[in-house]
mmCIF file with all atom_site columns, C-alpha atoms in Angstrom:
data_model
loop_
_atom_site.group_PDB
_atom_site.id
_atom_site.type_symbol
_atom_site.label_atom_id
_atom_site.label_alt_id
_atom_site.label_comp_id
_atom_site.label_asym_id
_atom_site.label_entity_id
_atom_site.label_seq_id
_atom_site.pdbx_PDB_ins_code
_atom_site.Cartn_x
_atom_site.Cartn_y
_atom_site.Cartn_z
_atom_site.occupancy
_atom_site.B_iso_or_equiv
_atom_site.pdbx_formal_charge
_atom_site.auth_seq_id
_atom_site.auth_comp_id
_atom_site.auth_asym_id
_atom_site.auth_atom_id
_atom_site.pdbx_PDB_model_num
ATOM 1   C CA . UNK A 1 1   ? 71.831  88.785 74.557  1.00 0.00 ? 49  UNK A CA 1
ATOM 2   C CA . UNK A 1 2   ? 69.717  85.926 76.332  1.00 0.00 ? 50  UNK A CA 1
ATOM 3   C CA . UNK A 1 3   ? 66.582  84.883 75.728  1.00 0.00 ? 51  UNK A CA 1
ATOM 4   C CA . UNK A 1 4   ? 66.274  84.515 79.300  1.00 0.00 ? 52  UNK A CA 1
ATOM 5   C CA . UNK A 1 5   ? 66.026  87.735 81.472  1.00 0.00 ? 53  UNK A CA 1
ATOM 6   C CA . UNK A 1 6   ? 66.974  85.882 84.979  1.00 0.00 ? 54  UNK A CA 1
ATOM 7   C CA . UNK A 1 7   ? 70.819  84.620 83.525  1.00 0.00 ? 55  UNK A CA 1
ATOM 8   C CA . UNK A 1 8   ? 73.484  86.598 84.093  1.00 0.00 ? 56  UNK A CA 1
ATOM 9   C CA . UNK A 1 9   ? 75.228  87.827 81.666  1.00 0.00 ? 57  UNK A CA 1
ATOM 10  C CA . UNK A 1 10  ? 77.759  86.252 79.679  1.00 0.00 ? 58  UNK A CA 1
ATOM 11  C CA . UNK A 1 11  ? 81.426  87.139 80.890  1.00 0.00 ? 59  UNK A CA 1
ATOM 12  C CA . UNK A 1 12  ? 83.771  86.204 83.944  1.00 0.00 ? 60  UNK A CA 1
ATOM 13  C CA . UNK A 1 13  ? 82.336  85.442 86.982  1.00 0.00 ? 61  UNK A CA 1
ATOM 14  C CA . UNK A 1 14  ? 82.257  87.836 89.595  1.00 0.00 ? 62  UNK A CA 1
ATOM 15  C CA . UNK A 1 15  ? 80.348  86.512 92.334  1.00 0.00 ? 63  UNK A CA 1
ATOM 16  C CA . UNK A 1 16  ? 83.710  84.684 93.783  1.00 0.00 ? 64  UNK A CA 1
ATOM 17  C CA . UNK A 1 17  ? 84.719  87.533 95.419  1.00 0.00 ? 65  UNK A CA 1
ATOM 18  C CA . UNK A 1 18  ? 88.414  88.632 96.534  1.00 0.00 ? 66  UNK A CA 1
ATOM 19  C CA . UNK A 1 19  ? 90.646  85.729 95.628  1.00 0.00 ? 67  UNK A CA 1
ATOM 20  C CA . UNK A 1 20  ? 93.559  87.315 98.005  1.00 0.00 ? 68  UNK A CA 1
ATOM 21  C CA . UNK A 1 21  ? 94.645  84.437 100.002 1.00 0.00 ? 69  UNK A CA 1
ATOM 22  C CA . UNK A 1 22  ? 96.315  83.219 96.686  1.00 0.00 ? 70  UNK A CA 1
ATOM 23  C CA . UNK A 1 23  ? 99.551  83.974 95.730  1.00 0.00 ? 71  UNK A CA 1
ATOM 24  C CA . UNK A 1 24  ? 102.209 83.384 93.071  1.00 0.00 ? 72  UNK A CA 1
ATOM 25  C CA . UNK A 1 25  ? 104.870 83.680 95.690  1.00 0.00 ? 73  UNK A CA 1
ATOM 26  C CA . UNK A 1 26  ? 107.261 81.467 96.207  1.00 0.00 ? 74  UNK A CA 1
ATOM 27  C CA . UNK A 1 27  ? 107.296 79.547 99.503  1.00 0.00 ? 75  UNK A CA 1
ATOM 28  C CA . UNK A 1 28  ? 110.096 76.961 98.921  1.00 0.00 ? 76  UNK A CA 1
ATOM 29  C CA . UNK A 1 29  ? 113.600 77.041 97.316  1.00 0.00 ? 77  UNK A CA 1
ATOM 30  C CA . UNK A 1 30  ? 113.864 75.931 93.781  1.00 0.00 ? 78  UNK A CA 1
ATOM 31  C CA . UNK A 1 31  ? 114.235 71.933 93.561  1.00 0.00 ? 79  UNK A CA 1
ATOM 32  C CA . UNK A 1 32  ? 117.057 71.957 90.950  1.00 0.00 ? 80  UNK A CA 1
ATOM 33  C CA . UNK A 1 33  ? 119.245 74.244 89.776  1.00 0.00 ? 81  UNK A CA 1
ATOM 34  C CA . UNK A 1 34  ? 122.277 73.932 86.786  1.00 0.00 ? 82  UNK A CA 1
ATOM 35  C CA . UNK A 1 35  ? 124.304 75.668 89.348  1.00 0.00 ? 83  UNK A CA 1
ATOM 36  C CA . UNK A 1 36  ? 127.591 74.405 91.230  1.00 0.00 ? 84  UNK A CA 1
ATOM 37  C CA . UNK A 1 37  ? 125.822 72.793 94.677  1.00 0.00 ? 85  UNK A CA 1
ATOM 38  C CA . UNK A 1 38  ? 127.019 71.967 98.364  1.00 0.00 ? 86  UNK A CA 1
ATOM 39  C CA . UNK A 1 39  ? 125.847 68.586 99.755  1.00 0.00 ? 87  UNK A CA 1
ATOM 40  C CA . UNK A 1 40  ? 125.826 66.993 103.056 1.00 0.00 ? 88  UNK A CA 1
ATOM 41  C CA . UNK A 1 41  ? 124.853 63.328 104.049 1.00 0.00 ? 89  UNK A CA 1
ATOM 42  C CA . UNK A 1 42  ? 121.778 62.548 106.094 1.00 0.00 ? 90  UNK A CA 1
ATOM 43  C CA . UNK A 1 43  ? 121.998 60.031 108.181 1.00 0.00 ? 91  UNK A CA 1
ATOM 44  C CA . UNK A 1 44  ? 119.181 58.020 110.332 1.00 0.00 ? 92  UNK A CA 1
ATOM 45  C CA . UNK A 1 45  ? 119.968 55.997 112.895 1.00 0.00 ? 93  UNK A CA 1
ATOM 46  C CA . UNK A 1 46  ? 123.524 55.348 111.747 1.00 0.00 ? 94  UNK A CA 1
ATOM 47  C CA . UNK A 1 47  ? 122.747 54.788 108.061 1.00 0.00 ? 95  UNK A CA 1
ATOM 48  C CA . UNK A 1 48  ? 123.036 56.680 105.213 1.00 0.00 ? 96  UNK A CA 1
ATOM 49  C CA . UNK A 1 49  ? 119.747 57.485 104.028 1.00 0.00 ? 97  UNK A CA 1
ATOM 50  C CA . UNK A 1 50  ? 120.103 60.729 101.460 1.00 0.00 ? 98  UNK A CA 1
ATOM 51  C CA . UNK A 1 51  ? 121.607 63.779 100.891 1.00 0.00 ? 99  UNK A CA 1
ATOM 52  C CA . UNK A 1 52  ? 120.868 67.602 101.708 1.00 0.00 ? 100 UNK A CA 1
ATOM 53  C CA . UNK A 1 53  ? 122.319 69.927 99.294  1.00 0.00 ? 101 UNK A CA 1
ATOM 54  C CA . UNK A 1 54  ? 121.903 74.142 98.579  1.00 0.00 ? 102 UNK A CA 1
ATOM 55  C CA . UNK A 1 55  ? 123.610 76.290 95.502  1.00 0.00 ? 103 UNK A CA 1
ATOM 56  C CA . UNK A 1 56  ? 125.672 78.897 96.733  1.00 0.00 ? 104 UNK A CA 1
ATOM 57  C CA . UNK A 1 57  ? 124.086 81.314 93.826  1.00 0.00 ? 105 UNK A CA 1
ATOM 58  C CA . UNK A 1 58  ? 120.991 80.594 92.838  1.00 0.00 ? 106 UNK A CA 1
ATOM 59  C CA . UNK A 1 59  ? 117.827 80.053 95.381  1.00 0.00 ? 107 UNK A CA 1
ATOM 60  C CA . UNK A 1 60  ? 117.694 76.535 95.601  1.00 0.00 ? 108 UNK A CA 1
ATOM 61  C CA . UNK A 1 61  ? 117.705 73.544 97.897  1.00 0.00 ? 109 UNK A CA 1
ATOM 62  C CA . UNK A 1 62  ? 116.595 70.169 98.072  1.00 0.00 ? 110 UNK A CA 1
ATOM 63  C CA . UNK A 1 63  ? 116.667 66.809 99.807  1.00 0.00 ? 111 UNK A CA 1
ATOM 64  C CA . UNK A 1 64  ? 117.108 63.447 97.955  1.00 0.00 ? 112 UNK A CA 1
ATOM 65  C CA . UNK A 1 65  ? 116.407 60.216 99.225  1.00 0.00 ? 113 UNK A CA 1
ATOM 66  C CA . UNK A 1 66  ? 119.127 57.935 98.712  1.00 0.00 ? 114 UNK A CA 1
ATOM 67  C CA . UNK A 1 67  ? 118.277 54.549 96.682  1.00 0.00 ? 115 UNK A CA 1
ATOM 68  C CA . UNK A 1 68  ? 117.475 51.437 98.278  1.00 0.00 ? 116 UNK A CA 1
ATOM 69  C CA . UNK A 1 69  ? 116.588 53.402 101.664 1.00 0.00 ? 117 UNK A CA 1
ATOM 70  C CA . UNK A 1 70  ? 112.820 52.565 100.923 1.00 0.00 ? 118 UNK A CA 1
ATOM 71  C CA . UNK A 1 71  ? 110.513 54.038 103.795 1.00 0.00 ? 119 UNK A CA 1
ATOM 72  C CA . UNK A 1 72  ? 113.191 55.975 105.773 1.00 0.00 ? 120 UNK A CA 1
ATOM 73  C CA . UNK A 1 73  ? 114.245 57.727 102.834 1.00 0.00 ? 121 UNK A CA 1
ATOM 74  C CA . UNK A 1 74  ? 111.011 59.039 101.234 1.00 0.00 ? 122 UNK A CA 1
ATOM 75  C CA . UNK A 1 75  ? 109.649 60.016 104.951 1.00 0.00 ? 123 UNK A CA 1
ATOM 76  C CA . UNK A 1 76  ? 112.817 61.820 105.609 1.00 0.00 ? 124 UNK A CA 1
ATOM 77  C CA . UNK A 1 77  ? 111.454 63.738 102.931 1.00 0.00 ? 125 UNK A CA 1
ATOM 78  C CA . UNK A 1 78  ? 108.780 65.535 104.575 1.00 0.00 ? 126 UNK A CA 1
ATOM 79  C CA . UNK A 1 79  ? 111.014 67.018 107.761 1.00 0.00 ? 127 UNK A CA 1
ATOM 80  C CA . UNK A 1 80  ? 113.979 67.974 105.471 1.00 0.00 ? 128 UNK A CA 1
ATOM 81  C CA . UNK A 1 81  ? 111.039 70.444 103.290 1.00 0.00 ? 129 UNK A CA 1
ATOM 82  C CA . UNK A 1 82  ? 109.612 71.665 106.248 1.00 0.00 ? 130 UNK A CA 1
ATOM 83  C CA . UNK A 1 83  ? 112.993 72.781 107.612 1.00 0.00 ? 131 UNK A CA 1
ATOM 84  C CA . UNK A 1 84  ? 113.601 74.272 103.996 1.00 0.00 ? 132 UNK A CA 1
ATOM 85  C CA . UNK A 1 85  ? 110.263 76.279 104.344 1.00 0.00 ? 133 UNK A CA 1
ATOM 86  C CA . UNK A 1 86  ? 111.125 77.561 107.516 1.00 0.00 ? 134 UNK A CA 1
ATOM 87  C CA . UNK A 1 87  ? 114.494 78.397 106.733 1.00 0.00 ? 135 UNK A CA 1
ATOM 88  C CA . UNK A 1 88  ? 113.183 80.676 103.553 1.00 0.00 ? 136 UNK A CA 1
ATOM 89  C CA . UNK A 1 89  ? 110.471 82.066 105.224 1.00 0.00 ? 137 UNK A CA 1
ATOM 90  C CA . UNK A 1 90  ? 113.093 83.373 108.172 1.00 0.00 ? 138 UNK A CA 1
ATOM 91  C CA . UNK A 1 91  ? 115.354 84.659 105.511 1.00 0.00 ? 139 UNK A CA 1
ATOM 92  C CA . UNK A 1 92  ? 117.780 82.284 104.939 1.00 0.00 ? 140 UNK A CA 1
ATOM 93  C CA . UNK A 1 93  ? 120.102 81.627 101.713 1.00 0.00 ? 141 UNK A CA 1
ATOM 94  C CA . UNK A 1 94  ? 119.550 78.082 100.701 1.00 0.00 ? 142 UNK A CA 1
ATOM 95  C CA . UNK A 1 95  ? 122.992 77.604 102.293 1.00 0.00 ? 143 UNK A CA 1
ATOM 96  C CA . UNK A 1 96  ? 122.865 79.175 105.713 1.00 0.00 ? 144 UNK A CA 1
ATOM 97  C CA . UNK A 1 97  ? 119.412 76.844 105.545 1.00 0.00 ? 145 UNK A CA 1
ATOM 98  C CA . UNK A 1 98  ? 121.211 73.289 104.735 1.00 0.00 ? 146 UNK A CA 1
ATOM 99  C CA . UNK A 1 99  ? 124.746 74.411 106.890 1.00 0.00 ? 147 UNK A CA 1
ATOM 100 C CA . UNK A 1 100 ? 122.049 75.035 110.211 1.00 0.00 ? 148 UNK A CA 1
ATOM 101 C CA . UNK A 1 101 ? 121.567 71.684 110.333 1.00 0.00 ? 149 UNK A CA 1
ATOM 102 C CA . UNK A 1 102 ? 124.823 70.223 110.645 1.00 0.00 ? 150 UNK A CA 1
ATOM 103 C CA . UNK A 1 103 ? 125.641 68.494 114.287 1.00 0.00 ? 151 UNK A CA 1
ATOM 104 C CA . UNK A 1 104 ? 122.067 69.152 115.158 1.00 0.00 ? 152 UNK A CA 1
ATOM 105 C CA . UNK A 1 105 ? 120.408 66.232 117.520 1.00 0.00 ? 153 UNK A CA 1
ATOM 106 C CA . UNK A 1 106 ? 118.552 63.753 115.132 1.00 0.00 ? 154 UNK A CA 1
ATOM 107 C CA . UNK A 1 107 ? 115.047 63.794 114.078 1.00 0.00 ? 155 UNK A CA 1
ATOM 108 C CA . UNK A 1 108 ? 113.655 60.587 114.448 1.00 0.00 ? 156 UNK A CA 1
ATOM 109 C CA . UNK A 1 109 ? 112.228 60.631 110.950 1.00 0.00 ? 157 UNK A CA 1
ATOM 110 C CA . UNK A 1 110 ? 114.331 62.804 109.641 1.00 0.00 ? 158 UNK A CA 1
ATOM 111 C CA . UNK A 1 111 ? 117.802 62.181 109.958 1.00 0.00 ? 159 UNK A CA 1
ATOM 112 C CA . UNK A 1 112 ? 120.503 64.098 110.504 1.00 0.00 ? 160 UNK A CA 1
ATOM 113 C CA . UNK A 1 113 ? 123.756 65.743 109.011 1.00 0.00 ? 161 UNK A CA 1
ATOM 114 C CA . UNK A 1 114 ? 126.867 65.258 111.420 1.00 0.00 ? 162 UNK A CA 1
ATOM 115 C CA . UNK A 1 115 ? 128.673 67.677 113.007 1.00 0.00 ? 163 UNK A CA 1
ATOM 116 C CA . UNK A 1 116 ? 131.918 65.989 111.304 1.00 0.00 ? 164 UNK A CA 1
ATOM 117 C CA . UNK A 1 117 ? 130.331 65.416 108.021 1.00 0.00 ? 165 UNK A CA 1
ATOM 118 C CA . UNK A 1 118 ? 132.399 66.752 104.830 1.00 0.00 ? 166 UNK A CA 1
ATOM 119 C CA . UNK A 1 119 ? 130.286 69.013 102.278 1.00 0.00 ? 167 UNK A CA 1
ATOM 120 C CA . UNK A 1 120 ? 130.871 68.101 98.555  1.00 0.00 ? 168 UNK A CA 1
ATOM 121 C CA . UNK A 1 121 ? 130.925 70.268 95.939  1.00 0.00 ? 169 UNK A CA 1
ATOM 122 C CA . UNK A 1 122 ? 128.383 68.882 93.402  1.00 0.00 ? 170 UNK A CA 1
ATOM 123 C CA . UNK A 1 123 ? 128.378 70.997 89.794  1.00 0.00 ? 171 UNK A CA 1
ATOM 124 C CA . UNK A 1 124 ? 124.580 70.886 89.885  1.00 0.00 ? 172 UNK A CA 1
ATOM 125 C CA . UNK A 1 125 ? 121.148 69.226 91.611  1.00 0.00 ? 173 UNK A CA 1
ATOM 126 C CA . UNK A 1 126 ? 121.164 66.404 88.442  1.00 0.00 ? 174 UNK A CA 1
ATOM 127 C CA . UNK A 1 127 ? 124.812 65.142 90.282  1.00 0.00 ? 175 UNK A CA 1
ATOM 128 C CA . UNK A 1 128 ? 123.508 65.411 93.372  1.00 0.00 ? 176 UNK A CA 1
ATOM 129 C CA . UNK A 1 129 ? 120.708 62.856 92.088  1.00 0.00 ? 177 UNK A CA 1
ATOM 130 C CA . UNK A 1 130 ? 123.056 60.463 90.647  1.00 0.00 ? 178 UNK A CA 1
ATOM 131 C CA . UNK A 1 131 ? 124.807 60.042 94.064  1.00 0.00 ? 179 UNK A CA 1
ATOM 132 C CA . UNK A 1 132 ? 121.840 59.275 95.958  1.00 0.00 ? 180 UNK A CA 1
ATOM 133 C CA . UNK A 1 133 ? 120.508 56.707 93.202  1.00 0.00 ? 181 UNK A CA 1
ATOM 134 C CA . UNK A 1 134 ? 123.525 54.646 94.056  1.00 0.00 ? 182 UNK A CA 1
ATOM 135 C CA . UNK A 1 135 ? 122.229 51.989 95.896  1.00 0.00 ? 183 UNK A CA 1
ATOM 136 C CA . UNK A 1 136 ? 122.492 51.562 99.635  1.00 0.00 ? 184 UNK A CA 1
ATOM 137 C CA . UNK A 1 137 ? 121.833 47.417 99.030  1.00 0.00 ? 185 UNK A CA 1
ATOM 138 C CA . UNK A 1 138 ? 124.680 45.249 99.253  1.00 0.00 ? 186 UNK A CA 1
ATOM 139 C CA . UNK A 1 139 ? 126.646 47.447 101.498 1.00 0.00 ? 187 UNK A CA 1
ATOM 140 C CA . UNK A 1 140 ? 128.389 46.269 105.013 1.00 0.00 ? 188 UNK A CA 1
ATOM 141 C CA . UNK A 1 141 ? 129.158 42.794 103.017 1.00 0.00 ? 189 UNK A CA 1
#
């Protein structure tokens, strides 16, 4: 007991109140997965500047910049994982969420996926990682 009649008492906190707007839920797919994946091109302005991929199984999905893209690639970042979130939040599997996209108009940041553009079969996120660190440079030579 303190010395001191005016401290409170030793223990957790309490005058913090209700900490409900936190949450341990979930608001994105997973980021990798060791599951088979499907992934589609993303293209900006003509050029190939990543990849968009979802596993048919487990709840994941991702965008990755493709190497050598430098600014186009890590911006197209931030459209492709708010189009994620919206997709999970409206119910989608991470594959209806990635296959939505395809032959959409282009967002100027963004990208796109093609409405002609061929899906690959990837046998995880890792693969789909090692494609898009091949580098773009030297290309059209």
């Amino acid at each position: 007991m303190s010395n001191f009649p005016d401290e409170p008492p030793m223990g957790r906190p309490t005058e913090f109140g209700d900490i409900s707007p936190f949450t341990l839920e979930r608001r994105e797919y997973l980021g990798a997965t060791e599951t088979p994946v499907y992934c589609l091109p993303v293209t900006l302005r003509g050029q190939l500047i990543g990849y968009v991929w979802a596993s048919g199984t487990a709840d994941a999905a991702s965008f990755c910049a493709r190497r050598g893209t430098g600014a186009a690639g890590f911006d197209a970042g931030g459209p492709w994982r708010a189009r994620l979130r919206k997709a999970r939040e409206d119910g989608l599997s991470p594959l209806e969420a990635i296959r939505l996209w395809v032959g959409r108009p282009e967002d100027p940041t963004g990208g796109g996926v093609l409405a002609g553009a061929e899906e690959q079969v990837m046998p995880n996120s890792q693969a789909v990682r090692a494609l898009a660190s091949r580098s773009a440079e030297g290309e059209g030579k």
